[in-house]
PDB file of C-alpha atoms in Angstrom:
ATOM      1  CA  UNK A   1       0.000   0.000   0.000  1.00 97.00           C
ATOM      2  CA  UNK A   2       1.062   3.611  -0.480  1.00 96.00           C
ATOM      3  CA  UNK A   3       0.128   6.672   1.529  1.00 94.00           C
ATOM      4  CA  UNK A   4      -0.926   9.725  -0.441  1.00 92.00           C
ATOM      5  CA  UNK A   5       0.414  13.113   0.612  1.00 87.00           C
ATOM      6  CA  UNK A   6       0.294  16.663  -0.688  1.00 84.00           C
ATOM      7  CA  UNK A   7       3.813  16.407  -2.206  1.00 87.00           C
ATOM      8  CA  UNK A   8       2.583  13.478  -4.330  1.00 89.00           C
ATOM      9  CA  UNK A   9      -0.140  15.656  -5.852  1.00 90.00           C
ATOM     10  CA  UNK A  10       2.325  18.527  -6.322  1.00 90.00           C
ATOM     11  CA  UNK A  11       4.832  16.169  -7.981  1.00 90.00           C
ATOM     12  CA  UNK A  12       2.155  15.027 -10.440  1.00 90.00           C
ATOM     13  CA  UNK A  13       1.512  18.704 -11.262  1.00 93.00           C
ATOM     14  CA  UNK A  14       5.234  19.260 -11.843  1.00 91.00           C
ATOM     15  CA  UNK A  15       5.546  21.551  -8.815  1.00 92.00           C
ATOM     16  CA  UNK A  16       7.554  19.275  -6.484  1.00 88.00           C
ATOM     17  CA  UNK A  17      10.947  18.251  -7.848  1.00 90.00           C
ATOM     18  CA  UNK A  18      12.147  14.711  -7.245  1.00 88.00           C
ATOM     19  CA  UNK A  19      15.051  14.658  -4.765  1.00 85.00           C
ATOM     20  CA  UNK A  20      18.418  13.756  -6.347  1.00 90.00           C
ATOM     21  CA  UNK A  21      18.793   9.988  -6.568  1.00 90.00           C
ATOM     22  CA  UNK A  22      15.143   9.273  -5.677  1.00 89.00           C
ATOM     23  CA  UNK A  23      12.665   7.365  -7.766  1.00 91.00           C
ATOM     24  CA  UNK A  24      10.738   9.549 -10.220  1.00 91.00           C
ATOM     25  CA  UNK A  25       7.551   7.820  -9.062  1.00 93.00           C
ATOM     26  CA  UNK A  26       5.478   9.569  -6.378  1.00 94.00           C
ATOM     27  CA  UNK A  27       5.041   8.116  -2.919  1.00 95.00           C
ATOM     28  CA  UNK A  28       6.744   9.208   0.289  1.00 94.00           C
ATOM     29  CA  UNK A  29       5.365   6.390   2.421  1.00 96.00           C
ATOM     30  CA  UNK A  30       4.318   2.797   1.867  1.00 97.00           C
ATOM     31  CA  UNK A  31       3.624  -0.457   3.661  1.00 98.00           C
ATOM     32  CA  UNK A  32       4.099  -4.097   2.827  1.00 98.00           C
ATOM     33  CA  UNK A  33       6.123  -7.152   3.697  1.00 98.00           C
ATOM     34  CA  UNK A  34       9.918  -7.164   3.660  1.00 98.00           C
ATOM     35  CA  UNK A  35      11.030  -8.950   0.491  1.00 98.00           C
ATOM     36  CA  UNK A  36      14.772  -8.807   1.240  1.00 97.00           C
ATOM     37  CA  UNK A  37      17.198  -7.138   3.642  1.00 97.00           C
ATOM     38  CA  UNK A  38      20.562  -5.582   2.931  1.00 96.00           C
ATOM     39  CA  UNK A  39      23.921  -6.570   4.406  1.00 96.00           C
ATOM     40  CA  UNK A  40      24.152  -6.083   8.154  1.00 95.00           C
ATOM     41  CA  UNK A  41      20.416  -5.505   8.680  1.00 97.00           C
ATOM     42  CA  UNK A  42      19.307  -7.402  11.779  1.00 96.00           C
ATOM     43  CA  UNK A  43      16.212  -5.419  12.728  1.00 96.00           C
ATOM     44  CA  UNK A  44      14.046  -6.803   9.910  1.00 98.00           C
ATOM     45  CA  UNK A  45      13.562 -10.205   8.311  1.00 98.00           C
ATOM     46  CA  UNK A  46      11.869 -11.371   5.137  1.00 98.00           C
ATOM     47  CA  UNK A  47       8.109 -11.396   5.619  1.00 98.00           C
ATOM     48  CA  UNK A  48       7.967  -8.730   8.364  1.00 98.00           C
ATOM     49  CA  UNK A  49       5.019  -6.349   7.993  1.00 98.00           C
ATOM     50  CA  UNK A  50       6.395  -2.801   7.904  1.00 98.00           C
ATOM     51  CA  UNK A  51       5.554   0.732   6.874  1.00 98.00           C
ATOM     52  CA  UNK A  52       8.319   3.034   5.701  1.00 97.00           C
ATOM     53  CA  UNK A  53       9.248   6.623   4.958  1.00 94.00           C
ATOM     54  CA  UNK A  54      10.672   7.018   1.460  1.00 94.00           C
ATOM     55  CA  UNK A  55      12.356   9.716  -0.637  1.00 90.00           C
ATOM     56  CA  UNK A  56       9.927   8.723  -3.411  1.00 92.00           C
ATOM     57  CA  UNK A  57       8.773   5.647  -5.304  1.00 94.00           C
ATOM     58  CA  UNK A  58       6.085   4.497  -2.861  1.00 96.00           C
ATOM     59  CA  UNK A  59       3.663   3.898  -5.727  1.00 96.00           C
ATOM     60  CA  UNK A  60       5.936   1.181  -7.125  1.00 96.00           C
ATOM     61  CA  UNK A  61       5.391  -2.548  -6.593  1.00 95.00           C
ATOM     62  CA  UNK A  62       8.697  -2.775  -4.677  1.00 96.00           C
ATOM     63  CA  UNK A  63      10.593  -0.060  -2.797  1.00 95.00           C
ATOM     64  CA  UNK A  64      13.942   0.187  -1.051  1.00 93.00           C
ATOM     65  CA  UNK A  65      14.609   2.255   2.037  1.00 93.00           C
ATOM     66  CA  UNK A  66      17.041   2.478   4.906  1.00 94.00           C
ATOM     67  CA  UNK A  67      16.215   0.005   7.691  1.00 96.00           C
ATOM     68  CA  UNK A  68      15.884   2.891  10.172  1.00 94.00           C
ATOM     69  CA  UNK A  69      13.138   4.451   8.025  1.00 95.00           C
ATOM     70  CA  UNK A  70      10.829   1.484   8.545  1.00 96.00           C
ATOM     71  CA  UNK A  71       8.424   0.867  11.412  1.00 95.00           C
ATOM     72  CA  UNK A  72       6.673  -2.330  12.404  1.00 97.00           C
ATOM     73  CA  UNK A  73       2.991  -2.237  11.505  1.00 97.00           C
ATOM     74  CA  UNK A  74       1.295  -1.440  14.835  1.00 95.00           C
ATOM     75  CA  UNK A  75      -0.917  -4.090  16.392  1.00 96.00           C
ATOM     76  CA  UNK A  76      -4.516  -3.641  15.342  1.00 96.00           C
ATOM     77  CA  UNK A  77      -3.682  -1.991  12.020  1.00 96.00           C
ATOM     78  CA  UNK A  78      -3.538  -3.551   8.600  1.00 97.00           C
ATOM     79  CA  UNK A  79      -1.094  -2.660   5.853  1.00 98.00           C
ATOM     80  CA  UNK A  80      -3.666  -0.306   4.323  1.00 97.00           C
ATOM     81  CA  UNK A  81      -3.896   1.847   7.456  1.00 96.00           C
ATOM     82  CA  UNK A  82      -0.191   1.615   8.270  1.00 97.00           C
ATOM     83  CA  UNK A  83       0.775   3.066   4.883  1.00 97.00           C
ATOM     84  CA  UNK A  84      -0.505   6.427   6.138  1.00 93.00           C
ATOM     85  CA  UNK A  85       1.663   6.532   9.277  1.00 93.00           C
ATOM     86  CA  UNK A  86       5.331   7.120   8.413  1.00 95.00           C
ATOM     87  CA  UNK A  87       5.277  10.683   7.054  1.00 92.00           C
ATOM     88  CA  UNK A  88       3.299  12.057  10.006  1.00 92.00           C
ATOM     89  CA  UNK A  89       4.828   9.776  12.644  1.00 93.00           C
ATOM     90  CA  UNK A  90       8.442  10.478  11.709  1.00 92.00           C
ATOM     91  CA  UNK A  91       7.824  14.223  11.293  1.00 93.00           C
ATOM     92  CA  UNK A  92       6.007  14.598  14.601  1.00 97.00           C
ATOM     93  CA  UNK A  93       8.338  12.378  16.638  1.00 96.00           C
ATOM     94  CA  UNK A  94      11.423  14.075  15.208  1.00 95.00           C
ATOM     95  CA  UNK A  95      10.135  17.587  15.933  1.00 97.00           C
ATOM     96  CA  UNK A  96       8.267  17.118  19.220  1.00 98.00           C
ATOM     97  CA  UNK A  97      10.417  14.532  20.961  1.00 97.00           C
ATOM     98  CA  UNK A  98      13.873  14.358  19.421  1.00 97.00           C
ATOM     99  CA  UNK A  99      14.382  18.067  18.646  1.00 97.00           C
ATOM    100  CA  UNK A 100      11.787  19.783  20.828  1.00 98.00           C
ATOM    101  CA  UNK A 101      12.111  17.595  23.930  1.00 98.00           C
ATOM    102  CA  UNK A 102       8.415  18.059  24.734  1.00 98.00           C
ATOM    103  CA  UNK A 103       7.676  16.816  28.248  1.00 98.00           C
ATOM    104  CA  UNK A 104       4.685  16.255  30.498  1.00 98.00           C
ATOM    105  CA  UNK A 105       3.119  19.469  31.758  1.00 98.00           C
ATOM    106  CA  UNK A 106       4.634  21.670  29.050  1.00 98.00           C
ATOM    107  CA  UNK A 107       2.459  23.825  26.802  1.00 98.00           C
ATOM    108  CA  UNK A 108       2.333  22.852  23.115  1.00 98.00           C
ATOM    109  CA  UNK A 109       0.686  24.676  20.201  1.00 98.00           C
ATOM    110  CA  UNK A 110       0.188  23.108  16.787  1.00 98.00           C
ATOM    111  CA  UNK A 111      -0.958  25.091  13.772  1.00 98.00           C
ATOM    112  CA  UNK A 112      -3.083  23.155  11.294  1.00 96.00           C
ATOM    113  CA  UNK A 113      -4.418  20.856  13.992  1.00 97.00           C
ATOM    114  CA  UNK A 114      -6.595  18.804  11.629  1.00 96.00           C
ATOM    115  CA  UNK A 115      -3.890  18.065   9.050  1.00 93.00           C
ATOM    116  CA  UNK A 116      -2.234  14.646   9.103  1.00 91.00           C
ATOM    117  CA  UNK A 117       0.758  16.081  10.945  1.00 94.00           C
ATOM    118  CA  UNK A 118      -1.496  18.166  13.207  1.00 97.00           C
ATOM    119  CA  UNK A 119      -3.720  15.289  14.311  1.00 97.00           C
ATOM    120  CA  UNK A 120      -0.681  13.099  14.949  1.00 96.00           C
ATOM    121  CA  UNK A 121       0.980  15.916  16.914  1.00 98.00           C
ATOM    122  CA  UNK A 122      -2.092  16.351  19.117  1.00 98.00           C
ATOM    123  CA  UNK A 123      -2.146  12.612  19.879  1.00 97.00           C
ATOM    124  CA  UNK A 124       1.599  12.387  20.596  1.00 98.00           C
ATOM    125  CA  UNK A 125       1.738  15.555  22.715  1.00 98.00           C
ATOM    126  CA  UNK A 126      -1.296  14.480  24.754  1.00 98.00           C
ATOM    127  CA  UNK A 127       0.198  10.995  25.230  1.00 97.00           C
ATOM    128  CA  UNK A 128       3.390  12.642  26.533  1.00 98.00           C
ATOM    129  CA  UNK A 129       1.279  14.520  29.093  1.00 98.00           C
ATOM    130  CA  UNK A 130       1.724  17.951  27.523  1.00 98.00           C
ATOM    131  CA  UNK A 131      -1.030  20.563  27.514  1.00 98.00           C
ATOM    132  CA  UNK A 132      -2.153  20.962  23.898  1.00 98.00           C
ATOM    133  CA  UNK A 133      -3.607  23.881  21.939  1.00 98.00           C
ATOM    134  CA  UNK A 134      -4.301  24.038  18.219  1.00 98.00           C
ATOM    135  CA  UNK A 135      -5.330  26.327  15.399  1.00 98.00           C
ATOM    136  CA  UNK A 136      -7.608  25.271  12.560  1.00 98.00           C
ATOM    137  CA  UNK A 137      -9.647  26.944   9.823  1.00 97.00           C
ATOM    138  CA  UNK A 138     -13.240  26.368  10.963  1.00 98.00           C
ATOM    139  CA  UNK A 139     -15.380  25.729  14.012  1.00 98.00           C
ATOM    140  CA  UNK A 140     -15.892  22.141  12.880  1.00 98.00           C
ATOM    141  CA  UNK A 141     -12.146  21.583  12.605  1.00 98.00           C
ATOM    142  CA  UNK A 142     -11.582  23.184  16.016  1.00 98.00           C
ATOM    143  CA  UNK A 143     -14.153  20.776  17.507  1.00 98.00           C
ATOM    144  CA  UNK A 144     -12.222  17.891  15.938  1.00 98.00           C
ATOM    145  CA  UNK A 145      -8.998  19.139  17.590  1.00 98.00           C
ATOM    146  CA  UNK A 146     -10.751  19.088  20.958  1.00 98.00           C
ATOM    147  CA  UNK A 147     -11.980  15.526  20.376  1.00 98.00           C
ATOM    148  CA  UNK A 148      -8.399  14.521  19.537  1.00 97.00           C
ATOM    149  CA  UNK A 149      -7.090  15.829  22.862  1.00 97.00           C
ATOM    150  CA  UNK A 150      -6.451  19.568  22.557  1.00 98.00           C
ATOM    151  CA  UNK A 151      -7.542  21.682  25.536  1.00 97.00           C
ATOM    152  CA  UNK A 152      -8.448  24.586  23.289  1.00 96.00           C
ATOM    153  CA  UNK A 153      -8.564  25.257  19.556  1.00 98.00           C
ATOM    154  CA  UNK A 154      -8.750  28.617  17.839  1.00 97.00           C
ATOM    155  CA  UNK A 155     -10.298  29.238  14.455  1.00 98.00           C
ATOM    156  CA  UNK A 156      -7.469  31.265  12.928  1.00 96.00           C
ATOM    157  CA  UNK A 157      -9.952  32.959  10.562  1.00 96.00           C
ATOM    158  CA  UNK A 158     -11.960  34.413  13.472  1.00 96.00           C
ATOM    159  CA  UNK A 159     -10.028  34.089  16.741  1.00 93.00           C
ATOM    160  CA  UNK A 160      -6.875  35.710  18.098  1.00 94.00           C
ATOM    161  CA  UNK A 161      -4.760  32.667  18.924  1.00 95.00           C
ATOM    162  CA  UNK A 162      -1.813  34.889  19.898  1.00 95.00           C
ATOM    163  CA  UNK A 163      -3.788  36.544  22.668  1.00 95.00           C
ATOM    164  CA  UNK A 164      -5.214  33.192  23.728  1.00 94.00           C
ATOM    165  CA  UNK A 165      -1.735  31.690  24.065  1.00 96.00           C
ATOM    166  CA  UNK A 166      -0.514  34.723  26.004  1.00 96.00           C
ATOM    167  CA  UNK A 167      -3.360  34.175  28.496  1.00 95.00           C
ATOM    168  CA  UNK A 168      -2.207  30.556  28.853  1.00 94.00           C
ATOM    169  CA  UNK A 169       1.376  31.609  29.581  1.00 96.00           C
ATOM    170  CA  UNK A 170       2.731  31.062  26.077  1.00 96.00           C
ATOM    171  CA  UNK A 171       3.939  27.835  24.554  1.00 97.00           C
ATOM    172  CA  UNK A 172       7.041  25.834  25.375  1.00 97.00           C
ATOM    173  CA  UNK A 173       6.976  24.375  21.872  1.00 98.00           C
ATOM    174  CA  UNK A 174       5.146  25.282  18.655  1.00 98.00           C
ATOM    175  CA  UNK A 175       4.821  23.070  15.589  1.00 98.00           C
ATOM    176  CA  UNK A 176       4.167  25.391  12.656  1.00 96.00           C
ATOM    177  CA  UNK A 177       3.555  24.137   9.120  1.00 87.00           C
ATOM    178  CA  UNK A 178       2.446  27.627   7.996  1.00 86.00           C
ATOM    179  CA  UNK A 179       5.625  29.701   8.420  1.00 90.00           C
ATOM    180  CA  UNK A 180       5.699  33.135   6.803  1.00 92.00           C
ATOM    181  CA  UNK A 181       3.789  35.707   8.838  1.00 91.00           C
ATOM    182  CA  UNK A 182       3.251  33.155  11.628  1.00 92.00           C
ATOM    183  CA  UNK A 183       6.935  33.154  12.634  1.00 94.00           C
ATOM    184  CA  UNK A 184       6.997  36.542  14.397  1.00 94.00           C
ATOM    185  CA  UNK A 185       3.550  35.831  15.846  1.00 93.00           C
ATOM    186  CA  UNK A 186       4.811  32.527  17.251  1.00 94.00           C
ATOM    187  CA  UNK A 187       7.752  34.298  18.879  1.00 92.00           C
TER     188      UNK A 187
END
């Protein structure tokens, strides 16, 4: 199975260049069974059910990736569902845990709380015991953020999330997929 992400659509439109050395086929994440392992790989064996982050080529029948870019398919999920995990899981874990060091009790804000990365970030931050806030583009999306585990969600089209975060004491960590004018506002 292959996950489908925004860069795949952009690549098909000719607006997302293929990284040097990557497959020209779209697909940044996929799942399946290990067909073969490279020299020195001990973590995986032929037949293991995995999902993996890829530089491209996930739409192909077979893909190759570094052993560290694969995850075991979580219990309770099939290959179909697991194909959608790597891009969000690796991005969120890398930014929240490995780089950001988010810890229990800290305040975390995620922009785009109902995106794939945003929903995963809400789940991971809440599981770590952090206090979670989010921004989203509608009341319905804000309600979804609350159901996912956010304490509060601001509709960025109508609400002043900056003022709201100030009232909460600011954020220890912000995950921002918007950039641009949000950067000084985040600071």
